[in-house]
PDB file of C-alpha atoms in Angstrom:
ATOM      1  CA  UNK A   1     -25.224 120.073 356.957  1.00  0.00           C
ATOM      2  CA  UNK A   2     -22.537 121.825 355.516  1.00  0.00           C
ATOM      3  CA  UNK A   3     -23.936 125.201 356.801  1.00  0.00           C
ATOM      4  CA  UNK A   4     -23.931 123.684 360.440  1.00  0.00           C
ATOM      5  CA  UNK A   5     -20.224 122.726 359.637  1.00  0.00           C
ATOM      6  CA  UNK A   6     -19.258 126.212 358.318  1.00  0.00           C
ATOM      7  CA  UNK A   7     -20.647 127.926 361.465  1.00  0.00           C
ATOM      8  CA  UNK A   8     -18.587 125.478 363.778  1.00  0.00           C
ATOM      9  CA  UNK A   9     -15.254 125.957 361.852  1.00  0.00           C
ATOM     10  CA  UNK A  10     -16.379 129.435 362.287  1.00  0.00           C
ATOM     11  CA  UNK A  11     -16.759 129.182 366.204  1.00  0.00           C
ATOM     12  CA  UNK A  12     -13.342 127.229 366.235  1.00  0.00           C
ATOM     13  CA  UNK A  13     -11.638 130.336 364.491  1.00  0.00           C
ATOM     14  CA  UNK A  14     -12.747 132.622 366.975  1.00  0.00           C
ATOM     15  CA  UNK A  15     -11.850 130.203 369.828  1.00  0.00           C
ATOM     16  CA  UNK A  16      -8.441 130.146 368.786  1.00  0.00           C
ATOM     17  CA  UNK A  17      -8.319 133.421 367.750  1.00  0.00           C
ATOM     18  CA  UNK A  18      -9.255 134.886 371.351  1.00  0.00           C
ATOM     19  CA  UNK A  19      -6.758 132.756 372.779  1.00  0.00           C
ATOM     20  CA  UNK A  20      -3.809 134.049 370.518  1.00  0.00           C
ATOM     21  CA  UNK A  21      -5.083 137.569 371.440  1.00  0.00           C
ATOM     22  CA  UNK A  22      -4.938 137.011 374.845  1.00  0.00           C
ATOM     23  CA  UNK A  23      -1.646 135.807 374.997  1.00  0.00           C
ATOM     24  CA  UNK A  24      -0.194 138.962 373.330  1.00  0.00           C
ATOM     25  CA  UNK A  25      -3.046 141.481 373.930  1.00  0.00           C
ATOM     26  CA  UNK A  26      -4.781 143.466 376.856  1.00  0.00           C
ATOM     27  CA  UNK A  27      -8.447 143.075 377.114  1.00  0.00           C
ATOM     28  CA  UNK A  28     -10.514 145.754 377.442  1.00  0.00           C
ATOM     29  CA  UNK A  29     -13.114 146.473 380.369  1.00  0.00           C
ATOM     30  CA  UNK A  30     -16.023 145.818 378.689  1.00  0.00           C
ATOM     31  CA  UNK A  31     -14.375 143.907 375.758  1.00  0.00           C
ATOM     32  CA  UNK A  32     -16.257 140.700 376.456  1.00  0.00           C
ATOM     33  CA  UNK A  33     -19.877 142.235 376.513  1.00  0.00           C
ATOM     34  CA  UNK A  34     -18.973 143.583 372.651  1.00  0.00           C
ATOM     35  CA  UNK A  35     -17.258 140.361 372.055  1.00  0.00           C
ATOM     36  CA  UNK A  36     -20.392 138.086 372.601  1.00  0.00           C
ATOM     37  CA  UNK A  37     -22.225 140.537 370.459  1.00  0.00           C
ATOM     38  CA  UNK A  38     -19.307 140.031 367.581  1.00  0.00           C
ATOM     39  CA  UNK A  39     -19.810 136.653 368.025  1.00  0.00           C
ATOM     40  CA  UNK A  40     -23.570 136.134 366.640  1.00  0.00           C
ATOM     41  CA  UNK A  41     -22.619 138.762 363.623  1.00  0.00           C
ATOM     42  CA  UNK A  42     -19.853 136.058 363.229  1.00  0.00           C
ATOM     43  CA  UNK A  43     -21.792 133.248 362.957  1.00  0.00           C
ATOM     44  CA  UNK A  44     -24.547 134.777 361.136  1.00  0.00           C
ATOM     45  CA  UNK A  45     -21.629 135.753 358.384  1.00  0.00           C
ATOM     46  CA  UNK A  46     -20.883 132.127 358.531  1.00  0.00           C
ATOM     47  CA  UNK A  47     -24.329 131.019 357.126  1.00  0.00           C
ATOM     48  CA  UNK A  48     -24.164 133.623 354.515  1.00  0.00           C
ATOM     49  CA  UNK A  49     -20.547 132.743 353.379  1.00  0.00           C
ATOM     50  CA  UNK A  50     -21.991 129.390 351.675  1.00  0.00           C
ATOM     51  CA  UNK A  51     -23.797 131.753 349.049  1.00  0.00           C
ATOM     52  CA  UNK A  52     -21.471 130.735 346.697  1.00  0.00           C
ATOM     53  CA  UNK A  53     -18.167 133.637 347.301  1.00  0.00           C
ATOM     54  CA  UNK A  54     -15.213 133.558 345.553  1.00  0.00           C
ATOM     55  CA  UNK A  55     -12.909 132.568 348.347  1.00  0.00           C
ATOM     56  CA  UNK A  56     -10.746 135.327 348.103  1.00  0.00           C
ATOM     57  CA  UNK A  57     -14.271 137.371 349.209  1.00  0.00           C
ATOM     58  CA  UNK A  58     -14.441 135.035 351.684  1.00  0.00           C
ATOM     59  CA  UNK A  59     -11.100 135.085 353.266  1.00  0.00           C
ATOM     60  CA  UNK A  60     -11.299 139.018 353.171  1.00  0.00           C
ATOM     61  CA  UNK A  61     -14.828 138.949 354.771  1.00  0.00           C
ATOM     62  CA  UNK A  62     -13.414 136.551 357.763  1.00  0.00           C
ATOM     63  CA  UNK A  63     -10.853 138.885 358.375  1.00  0.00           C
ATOM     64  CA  UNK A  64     -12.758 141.838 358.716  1.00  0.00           C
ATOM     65  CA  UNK A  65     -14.609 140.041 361.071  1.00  0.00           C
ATOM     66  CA  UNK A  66     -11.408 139.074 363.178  1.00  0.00           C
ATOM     67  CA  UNK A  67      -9.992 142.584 362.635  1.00  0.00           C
ATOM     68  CA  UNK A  68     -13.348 144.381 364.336  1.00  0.00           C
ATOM     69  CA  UNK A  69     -13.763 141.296 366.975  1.00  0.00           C
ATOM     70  CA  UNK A  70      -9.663 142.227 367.976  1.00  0.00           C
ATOM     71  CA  UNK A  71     -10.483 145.818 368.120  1.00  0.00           C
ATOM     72  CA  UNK A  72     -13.539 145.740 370.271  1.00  0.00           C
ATOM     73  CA  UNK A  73     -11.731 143.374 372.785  1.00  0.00           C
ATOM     74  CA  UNK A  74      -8.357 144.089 372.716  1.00  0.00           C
ATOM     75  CA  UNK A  75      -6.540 147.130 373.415  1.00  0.00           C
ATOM     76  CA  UNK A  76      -4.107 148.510 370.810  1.00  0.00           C
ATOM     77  CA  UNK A  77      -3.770 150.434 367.495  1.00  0.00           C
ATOM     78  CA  UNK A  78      -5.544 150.268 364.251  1.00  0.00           C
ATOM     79  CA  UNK A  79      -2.441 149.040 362.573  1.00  0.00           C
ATOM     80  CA  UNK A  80      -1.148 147.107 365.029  1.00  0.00           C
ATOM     81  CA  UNK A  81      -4.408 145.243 365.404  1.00  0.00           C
ATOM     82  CA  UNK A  82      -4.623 144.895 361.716  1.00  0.00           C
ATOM     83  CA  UNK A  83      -0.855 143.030 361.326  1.00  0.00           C
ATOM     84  CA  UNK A  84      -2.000 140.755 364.177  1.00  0.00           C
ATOM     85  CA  UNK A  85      -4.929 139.593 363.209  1.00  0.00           C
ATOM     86  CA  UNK A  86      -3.805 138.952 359.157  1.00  0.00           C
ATOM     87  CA  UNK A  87      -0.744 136.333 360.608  1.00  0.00           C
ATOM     88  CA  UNK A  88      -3.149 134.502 362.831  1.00  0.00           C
ATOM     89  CA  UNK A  89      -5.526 133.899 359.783  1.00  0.00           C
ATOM     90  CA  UNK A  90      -2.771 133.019 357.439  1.00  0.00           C
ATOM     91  CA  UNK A  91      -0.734 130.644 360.024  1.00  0.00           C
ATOM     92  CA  UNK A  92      -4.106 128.968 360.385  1.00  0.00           C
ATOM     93  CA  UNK A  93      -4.741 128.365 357.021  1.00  0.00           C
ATOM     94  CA  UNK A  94      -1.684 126.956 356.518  1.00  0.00           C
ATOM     95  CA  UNK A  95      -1.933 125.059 359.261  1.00  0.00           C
ATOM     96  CA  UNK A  96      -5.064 123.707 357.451  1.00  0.00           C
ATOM     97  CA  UNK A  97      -3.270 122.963 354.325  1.00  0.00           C
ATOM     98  CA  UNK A  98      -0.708 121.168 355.615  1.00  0.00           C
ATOM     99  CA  UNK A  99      -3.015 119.007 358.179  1.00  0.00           C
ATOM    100  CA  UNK A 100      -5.161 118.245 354.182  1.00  0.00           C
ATOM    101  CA  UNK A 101      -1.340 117.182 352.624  1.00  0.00           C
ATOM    102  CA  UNK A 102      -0.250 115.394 355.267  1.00  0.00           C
ATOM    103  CA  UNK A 103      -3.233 113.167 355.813  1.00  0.00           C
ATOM    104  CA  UNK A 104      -3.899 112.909 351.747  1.00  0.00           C
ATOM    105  CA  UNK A 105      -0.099 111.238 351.867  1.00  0.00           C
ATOM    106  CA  UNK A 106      -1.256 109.133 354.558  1.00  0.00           C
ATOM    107  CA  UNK A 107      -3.881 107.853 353.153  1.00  0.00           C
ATOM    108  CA  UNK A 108      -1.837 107.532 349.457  1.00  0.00           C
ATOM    109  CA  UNK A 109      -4.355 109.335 347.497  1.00  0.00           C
ATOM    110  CA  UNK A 110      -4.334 112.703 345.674  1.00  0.00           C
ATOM    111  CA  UNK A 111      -5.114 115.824 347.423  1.00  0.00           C
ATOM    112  CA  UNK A 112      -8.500 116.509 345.070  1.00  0.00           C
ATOM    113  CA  UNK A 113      -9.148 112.809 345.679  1.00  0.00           C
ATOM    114  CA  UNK A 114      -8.640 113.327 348.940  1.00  0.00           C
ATOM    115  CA  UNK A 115     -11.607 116.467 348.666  1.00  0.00           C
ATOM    116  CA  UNK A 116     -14.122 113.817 347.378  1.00  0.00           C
ATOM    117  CA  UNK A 117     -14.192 112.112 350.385  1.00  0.00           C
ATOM    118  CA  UNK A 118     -16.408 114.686 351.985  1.00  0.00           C
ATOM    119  CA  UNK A 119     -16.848 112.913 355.819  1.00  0.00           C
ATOM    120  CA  UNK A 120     -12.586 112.501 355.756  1.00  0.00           C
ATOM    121  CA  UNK A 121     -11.934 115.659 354.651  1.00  0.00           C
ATOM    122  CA  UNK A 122     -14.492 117.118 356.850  1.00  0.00           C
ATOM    123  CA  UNK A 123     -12.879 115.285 359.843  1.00  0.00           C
ATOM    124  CA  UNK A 124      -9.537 116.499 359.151  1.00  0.00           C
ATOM    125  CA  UNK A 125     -10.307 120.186 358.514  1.00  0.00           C
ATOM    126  CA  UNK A 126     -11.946 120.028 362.198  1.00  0.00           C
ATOM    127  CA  UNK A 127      -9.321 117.879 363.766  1.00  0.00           C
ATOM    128  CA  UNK A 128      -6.681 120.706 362.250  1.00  0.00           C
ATOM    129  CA  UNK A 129      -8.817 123.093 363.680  1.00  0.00           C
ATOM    130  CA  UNK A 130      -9.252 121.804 366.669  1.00  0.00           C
ATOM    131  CA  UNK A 131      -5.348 121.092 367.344  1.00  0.00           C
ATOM    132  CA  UNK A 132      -4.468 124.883 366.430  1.00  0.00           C
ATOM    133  CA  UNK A 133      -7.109 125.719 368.905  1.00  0.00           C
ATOM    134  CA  UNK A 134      -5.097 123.625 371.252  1.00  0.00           C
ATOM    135  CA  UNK A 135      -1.652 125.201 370.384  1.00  0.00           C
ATOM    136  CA  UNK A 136      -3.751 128.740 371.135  1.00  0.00           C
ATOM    137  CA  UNK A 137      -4.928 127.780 374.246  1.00  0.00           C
ATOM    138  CA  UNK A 138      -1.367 126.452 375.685  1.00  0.00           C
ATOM    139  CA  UNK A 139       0.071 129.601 374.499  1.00  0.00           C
ATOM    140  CA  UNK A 140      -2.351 131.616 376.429  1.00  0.00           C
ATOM    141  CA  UNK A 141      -2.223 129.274 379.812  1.00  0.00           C
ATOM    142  CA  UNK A 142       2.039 130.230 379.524  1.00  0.00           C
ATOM    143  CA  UNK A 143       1.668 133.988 378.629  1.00  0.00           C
ATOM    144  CA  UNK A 144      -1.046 136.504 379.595  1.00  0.00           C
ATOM    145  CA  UNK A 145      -1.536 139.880 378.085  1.00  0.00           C
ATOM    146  CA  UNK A 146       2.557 139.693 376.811  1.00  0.00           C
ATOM    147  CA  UNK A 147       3.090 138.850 380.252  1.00  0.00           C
ATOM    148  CA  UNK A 148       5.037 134.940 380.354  1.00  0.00           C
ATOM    149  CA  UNK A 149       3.913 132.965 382.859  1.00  0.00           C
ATOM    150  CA  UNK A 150       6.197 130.071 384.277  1.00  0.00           C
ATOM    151  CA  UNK A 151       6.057 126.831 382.055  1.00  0.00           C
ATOM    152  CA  UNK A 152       5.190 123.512 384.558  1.00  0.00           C
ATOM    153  CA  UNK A 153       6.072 120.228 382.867  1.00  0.00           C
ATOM    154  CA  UNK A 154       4.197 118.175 384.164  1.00  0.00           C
ATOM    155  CA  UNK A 155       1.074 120.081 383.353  1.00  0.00           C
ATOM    156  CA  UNK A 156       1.922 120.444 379.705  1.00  0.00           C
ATOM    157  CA  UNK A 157       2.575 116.804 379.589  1.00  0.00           C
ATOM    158  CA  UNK A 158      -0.946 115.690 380.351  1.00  0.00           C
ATOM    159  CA  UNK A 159      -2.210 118.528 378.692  1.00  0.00           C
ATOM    160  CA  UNK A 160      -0.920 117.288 375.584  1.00  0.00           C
ATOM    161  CA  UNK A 161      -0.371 113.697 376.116  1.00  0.00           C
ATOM    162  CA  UNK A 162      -4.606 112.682 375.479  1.00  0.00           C
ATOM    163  CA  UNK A 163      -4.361 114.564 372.304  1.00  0.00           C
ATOM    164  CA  UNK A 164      -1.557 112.954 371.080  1.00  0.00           C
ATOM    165  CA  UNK A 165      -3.060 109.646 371.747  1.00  0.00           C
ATOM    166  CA  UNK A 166      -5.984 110.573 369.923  1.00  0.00           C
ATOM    167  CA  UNK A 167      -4.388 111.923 366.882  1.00  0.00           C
ATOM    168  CA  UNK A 168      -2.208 108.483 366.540  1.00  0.00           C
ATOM    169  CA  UNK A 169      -5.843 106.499 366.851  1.00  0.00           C
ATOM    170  CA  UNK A 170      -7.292 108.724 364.063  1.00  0.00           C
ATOM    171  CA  UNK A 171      -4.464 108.399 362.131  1.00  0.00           C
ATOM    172  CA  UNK A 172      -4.839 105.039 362.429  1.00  0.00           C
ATOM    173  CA  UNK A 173      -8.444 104.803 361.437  1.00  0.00           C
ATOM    174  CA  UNK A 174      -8.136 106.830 358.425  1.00  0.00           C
ATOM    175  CA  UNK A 175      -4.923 104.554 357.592  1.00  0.00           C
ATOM    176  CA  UNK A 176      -7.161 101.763 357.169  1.00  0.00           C
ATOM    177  CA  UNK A 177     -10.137 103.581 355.168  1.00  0.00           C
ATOM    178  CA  UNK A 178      -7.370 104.153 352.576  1.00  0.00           C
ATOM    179  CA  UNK A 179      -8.711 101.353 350.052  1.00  0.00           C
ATOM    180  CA  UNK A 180     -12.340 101.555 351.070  1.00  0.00           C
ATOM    181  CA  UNK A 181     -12.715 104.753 350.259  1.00  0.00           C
ATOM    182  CA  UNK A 182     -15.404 107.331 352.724  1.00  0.00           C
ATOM    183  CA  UNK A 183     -15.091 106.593 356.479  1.00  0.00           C
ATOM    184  CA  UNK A 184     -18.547 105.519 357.924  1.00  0.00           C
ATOM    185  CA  UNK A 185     -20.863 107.056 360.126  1.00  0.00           C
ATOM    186  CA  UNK A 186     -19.486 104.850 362.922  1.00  0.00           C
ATOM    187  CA  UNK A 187     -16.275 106.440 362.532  1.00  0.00           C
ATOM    188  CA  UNK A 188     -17.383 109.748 362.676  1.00  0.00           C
ATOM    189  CA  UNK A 189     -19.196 109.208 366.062  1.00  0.00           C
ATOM    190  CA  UNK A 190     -16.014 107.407 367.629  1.00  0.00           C
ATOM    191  CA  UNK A 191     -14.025 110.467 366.208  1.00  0.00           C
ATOM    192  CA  UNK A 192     -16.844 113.121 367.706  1.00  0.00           C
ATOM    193  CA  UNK A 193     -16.829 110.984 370.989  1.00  0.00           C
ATOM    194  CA  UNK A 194     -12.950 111.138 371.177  1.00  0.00           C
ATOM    195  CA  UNK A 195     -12.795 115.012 370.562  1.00  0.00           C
ATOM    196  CA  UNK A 196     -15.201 115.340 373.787  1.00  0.00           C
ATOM    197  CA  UNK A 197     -13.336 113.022 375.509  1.00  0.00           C
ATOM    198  CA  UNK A 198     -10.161 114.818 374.736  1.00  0.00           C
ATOM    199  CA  UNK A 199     -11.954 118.177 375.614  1.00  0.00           C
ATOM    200  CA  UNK A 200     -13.240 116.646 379.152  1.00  0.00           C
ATOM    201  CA  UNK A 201      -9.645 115.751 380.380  1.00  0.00           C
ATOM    202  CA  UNK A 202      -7.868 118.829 379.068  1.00  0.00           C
ATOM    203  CA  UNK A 203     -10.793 120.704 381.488  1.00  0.00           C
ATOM    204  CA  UNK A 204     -10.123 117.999 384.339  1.00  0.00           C
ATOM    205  CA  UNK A 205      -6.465 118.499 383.929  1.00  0.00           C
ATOM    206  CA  UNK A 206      -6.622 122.440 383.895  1.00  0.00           C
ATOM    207  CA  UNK A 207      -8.848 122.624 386.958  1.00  0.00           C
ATOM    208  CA  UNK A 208      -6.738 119.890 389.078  1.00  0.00           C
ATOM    209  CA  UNK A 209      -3.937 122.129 388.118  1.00  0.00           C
ATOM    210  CA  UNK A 210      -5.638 125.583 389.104  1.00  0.00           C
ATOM    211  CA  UNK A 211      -6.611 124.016 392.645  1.00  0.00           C
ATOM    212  CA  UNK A 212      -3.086 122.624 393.525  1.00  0.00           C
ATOM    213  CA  UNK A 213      -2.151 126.048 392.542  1.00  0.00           C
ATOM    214  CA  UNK A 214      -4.758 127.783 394.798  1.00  0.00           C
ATOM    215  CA  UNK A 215      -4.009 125.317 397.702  1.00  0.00           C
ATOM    216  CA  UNK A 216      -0.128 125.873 397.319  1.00  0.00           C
ATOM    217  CA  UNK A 217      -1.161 129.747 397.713  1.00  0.00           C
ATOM    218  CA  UNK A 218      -3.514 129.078 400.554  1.00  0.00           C
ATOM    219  CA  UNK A 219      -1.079 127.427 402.117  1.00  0.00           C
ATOM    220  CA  UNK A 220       2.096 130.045 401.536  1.00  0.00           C
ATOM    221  CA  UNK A 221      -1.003 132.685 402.924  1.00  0.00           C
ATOM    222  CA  UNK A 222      -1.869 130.928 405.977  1.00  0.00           C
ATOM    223  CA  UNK A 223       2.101 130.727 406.631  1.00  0.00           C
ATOM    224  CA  UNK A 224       2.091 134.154 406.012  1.00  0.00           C
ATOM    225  CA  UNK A 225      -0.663 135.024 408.233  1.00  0.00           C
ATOM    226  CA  UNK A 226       1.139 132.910 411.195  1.00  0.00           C
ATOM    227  CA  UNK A 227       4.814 134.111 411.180  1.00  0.00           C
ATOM    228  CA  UNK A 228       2.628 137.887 411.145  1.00  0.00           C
ATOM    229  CA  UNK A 229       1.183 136.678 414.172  1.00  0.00           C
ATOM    230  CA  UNK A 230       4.074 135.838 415.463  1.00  0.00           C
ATOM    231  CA  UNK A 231       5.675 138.998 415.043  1.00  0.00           C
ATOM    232  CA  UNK A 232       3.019 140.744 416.354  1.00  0.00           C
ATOM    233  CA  UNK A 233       2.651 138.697 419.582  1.00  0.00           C
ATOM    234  CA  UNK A 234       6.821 139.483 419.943  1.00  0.00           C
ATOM    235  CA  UNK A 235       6.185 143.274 419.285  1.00  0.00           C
ATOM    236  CA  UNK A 236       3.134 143.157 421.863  1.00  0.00           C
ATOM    237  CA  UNK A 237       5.802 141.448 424.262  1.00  0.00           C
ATOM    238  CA  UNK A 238       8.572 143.658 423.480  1.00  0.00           C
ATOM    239  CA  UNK A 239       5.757 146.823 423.952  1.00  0.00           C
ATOM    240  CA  UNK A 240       4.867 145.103 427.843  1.00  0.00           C
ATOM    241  CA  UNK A 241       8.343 144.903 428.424  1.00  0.00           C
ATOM    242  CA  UNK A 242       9.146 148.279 427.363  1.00  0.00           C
ATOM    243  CA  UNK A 243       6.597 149.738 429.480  1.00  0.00           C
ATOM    244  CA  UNK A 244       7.357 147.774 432.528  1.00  0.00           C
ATOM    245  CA  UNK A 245      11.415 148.801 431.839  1.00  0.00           C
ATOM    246  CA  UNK A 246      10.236 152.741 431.876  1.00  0.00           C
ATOM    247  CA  UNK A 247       8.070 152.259 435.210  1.00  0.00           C
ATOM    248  CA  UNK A 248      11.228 150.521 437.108  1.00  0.00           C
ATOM    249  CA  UNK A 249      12.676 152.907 435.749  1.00  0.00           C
ATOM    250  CA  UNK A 250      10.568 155.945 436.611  1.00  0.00           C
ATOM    251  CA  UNK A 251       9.891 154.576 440.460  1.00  0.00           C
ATOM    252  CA  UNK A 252      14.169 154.074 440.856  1.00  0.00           C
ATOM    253  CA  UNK A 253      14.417 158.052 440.087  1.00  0.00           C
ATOM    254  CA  UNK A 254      11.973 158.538 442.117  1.00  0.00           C
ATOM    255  CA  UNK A 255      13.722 156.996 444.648  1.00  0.00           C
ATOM    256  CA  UNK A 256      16.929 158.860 444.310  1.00  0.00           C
ATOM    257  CA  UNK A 257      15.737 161.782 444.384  1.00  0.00           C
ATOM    258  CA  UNK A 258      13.643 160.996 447.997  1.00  0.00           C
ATOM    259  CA  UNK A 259      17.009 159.795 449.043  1.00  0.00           C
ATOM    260  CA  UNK A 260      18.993 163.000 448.079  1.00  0.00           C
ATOM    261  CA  UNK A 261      16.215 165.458 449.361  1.00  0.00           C
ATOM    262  CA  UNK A 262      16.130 163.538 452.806  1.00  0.00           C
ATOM    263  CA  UNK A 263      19.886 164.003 452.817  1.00  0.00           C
ATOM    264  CA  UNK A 264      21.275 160.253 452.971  1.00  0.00           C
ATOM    265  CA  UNK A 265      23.583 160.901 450.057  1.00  0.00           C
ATOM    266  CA  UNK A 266      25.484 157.654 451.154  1.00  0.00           C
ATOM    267  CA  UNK A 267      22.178 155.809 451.014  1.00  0.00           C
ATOM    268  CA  UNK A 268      21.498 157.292 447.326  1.00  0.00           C
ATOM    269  CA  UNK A 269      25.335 156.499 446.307  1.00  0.00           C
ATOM    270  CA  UNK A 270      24.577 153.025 447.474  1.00  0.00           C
ATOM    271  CA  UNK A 271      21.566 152.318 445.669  1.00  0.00           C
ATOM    272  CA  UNK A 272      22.947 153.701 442.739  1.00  0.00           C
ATOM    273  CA  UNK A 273      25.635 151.329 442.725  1.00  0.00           C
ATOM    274  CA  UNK A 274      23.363 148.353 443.033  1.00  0.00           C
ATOM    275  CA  UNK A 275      21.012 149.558 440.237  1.00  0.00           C
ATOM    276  CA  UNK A 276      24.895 149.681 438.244  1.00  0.00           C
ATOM    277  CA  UNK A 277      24.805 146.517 439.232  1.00  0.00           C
ATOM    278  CA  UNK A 278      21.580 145.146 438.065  1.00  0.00           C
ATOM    279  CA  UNK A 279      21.750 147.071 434.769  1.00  0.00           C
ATOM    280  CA  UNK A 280      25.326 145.326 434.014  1.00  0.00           C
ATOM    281  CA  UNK A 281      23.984 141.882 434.683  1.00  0.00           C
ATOM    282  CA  UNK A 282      20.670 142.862 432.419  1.00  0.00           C
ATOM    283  CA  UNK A 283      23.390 143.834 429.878  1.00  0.00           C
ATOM    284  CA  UNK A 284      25.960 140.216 430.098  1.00  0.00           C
ATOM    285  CA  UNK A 285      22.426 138.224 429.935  1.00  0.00           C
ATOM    286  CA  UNK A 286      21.651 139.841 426.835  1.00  0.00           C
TER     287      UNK A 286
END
């Protein structure tokens, strides 16, 4: 059992690992065929760091792992790769740490008390896991590649408004396992069934999201597509009218000059004045 929990603390790392590295980092073309292979070597080394490692071994191990997953993804520089992947694994750490402290106060018990009760302290290394997978993931939805992208409320309300709910109800449970010591296997379902539950609307809420988005752009493209329509129906117009302008036009010269080589200048001077005419009314209508 504690094998199978290893590997899935293992899978969370990456999780929120890859979203950090988005956020900041450019992905490579064919970063996510290597990554999927980086992935089994990372949870095979997660079976094979219960062999009994100092942790110090073990912490080194994980972020060699990290370092060679961020390089085969990511663009960027040895060293640069190197200091960004050593913060992530320390901020999450302490993250974990202080998730441990804070419920071991909670609960009014000693921190190596607090270790004995393996299903608790099991829960709460997941749950700490599972909410710095969360802060990844909202960092990545508002920035891209280094890239920010704008920040919508009421999005980021929802999105976090479930979780919240569910960390205050398993607060509350462990608040009232503090005298009988373990929780029970009933309270580890409830917690498992609220961590899919929680997981289920943040997808909900992310996809509603992405298709108001998509039909906000469909609809900004189809207005797009009409007011080009319209100005290409107006320059077909202004084209016909053009055309129709030069062939008065032509057939009036024409008609001049039949006038002035039959002679009736007066007859030419005439028309020309009424085609003055004309062309200043044309002109006041404008």
């Amino acid at each position: 059992m504690s094998i199978l929990l290893s590997v899935f603390w293992g899978c969370l790392e990456i999780c929120y690992f890859h979203f950090f590295c988005s956020a900041f980092l450019r992905p490579k073309v064919f970063g996510k065929r290597y990554a999927l292979h980086f992935f089994v070597a990372w949870l095979s080394a997660s079976l094979y760091l219960n062999i009994g490692l100092p942790p110090i071994v073990e912490n080194c191990l994980s972020i060699v792992m990290l370092f060679l997953l961020c390089s085969v993804t990511y663009q960027g520089q040895f060293l640069r790769n190197l200091l960004f992947v050593i913060p992530i694994f320390v901020i999450g750490g302490i993250f974990d740490t202080l998730t441990l402290y804070a419920v071991s106060s909670l609960l009014g018990i000693s921190i190596q008390d607090f270790v004995w009760r393996k299903v608790t302290y099991s829960i709460t290394v997941t749950l700490s896991k599972l909410l710095f997978l969360l802060a990844g993931w909202i960092l990545c939805r508002f920035r891209k590649a280094g890239k920010p992208e704008p920040v919508q409320t009421k999005w980021l309300l929802l999105s976090l408004l479930f979780p919240a709910i569910t960390l205050v109800m398993m607060m509350s449970i462990f608040y009232g396992y503090r005298d009988r010591g373990d929780v029970s296997t009933g309270i580890v379902g409830l917690c498992s069934v609220l961590v899919l539950a929680n997981v289920a609307s943040l997808y909900l809420t992310h996809h509603l999201e992405k298709s108001a988005v998509e039909a906000k752009n469909q609809a900004l493209l189809t207005r797009q597509m009409e007011i080009q329509t319209e100005s290409i129906g107006a320059l077909e117009r202004s084209y016909r009218a053009q055309r129709q302008a030069i062939h008065e036009h032509r057939a009036q010269l024409q008609t001049v000059y039949d006038l002035i080589t039959s002679g009736n200048y007066a007859s030419a001077e005439e028309y020309i004045r009424r085609l003055q005419v004309v062309q200043t009314t044309r002109i006041f209508a404008i």
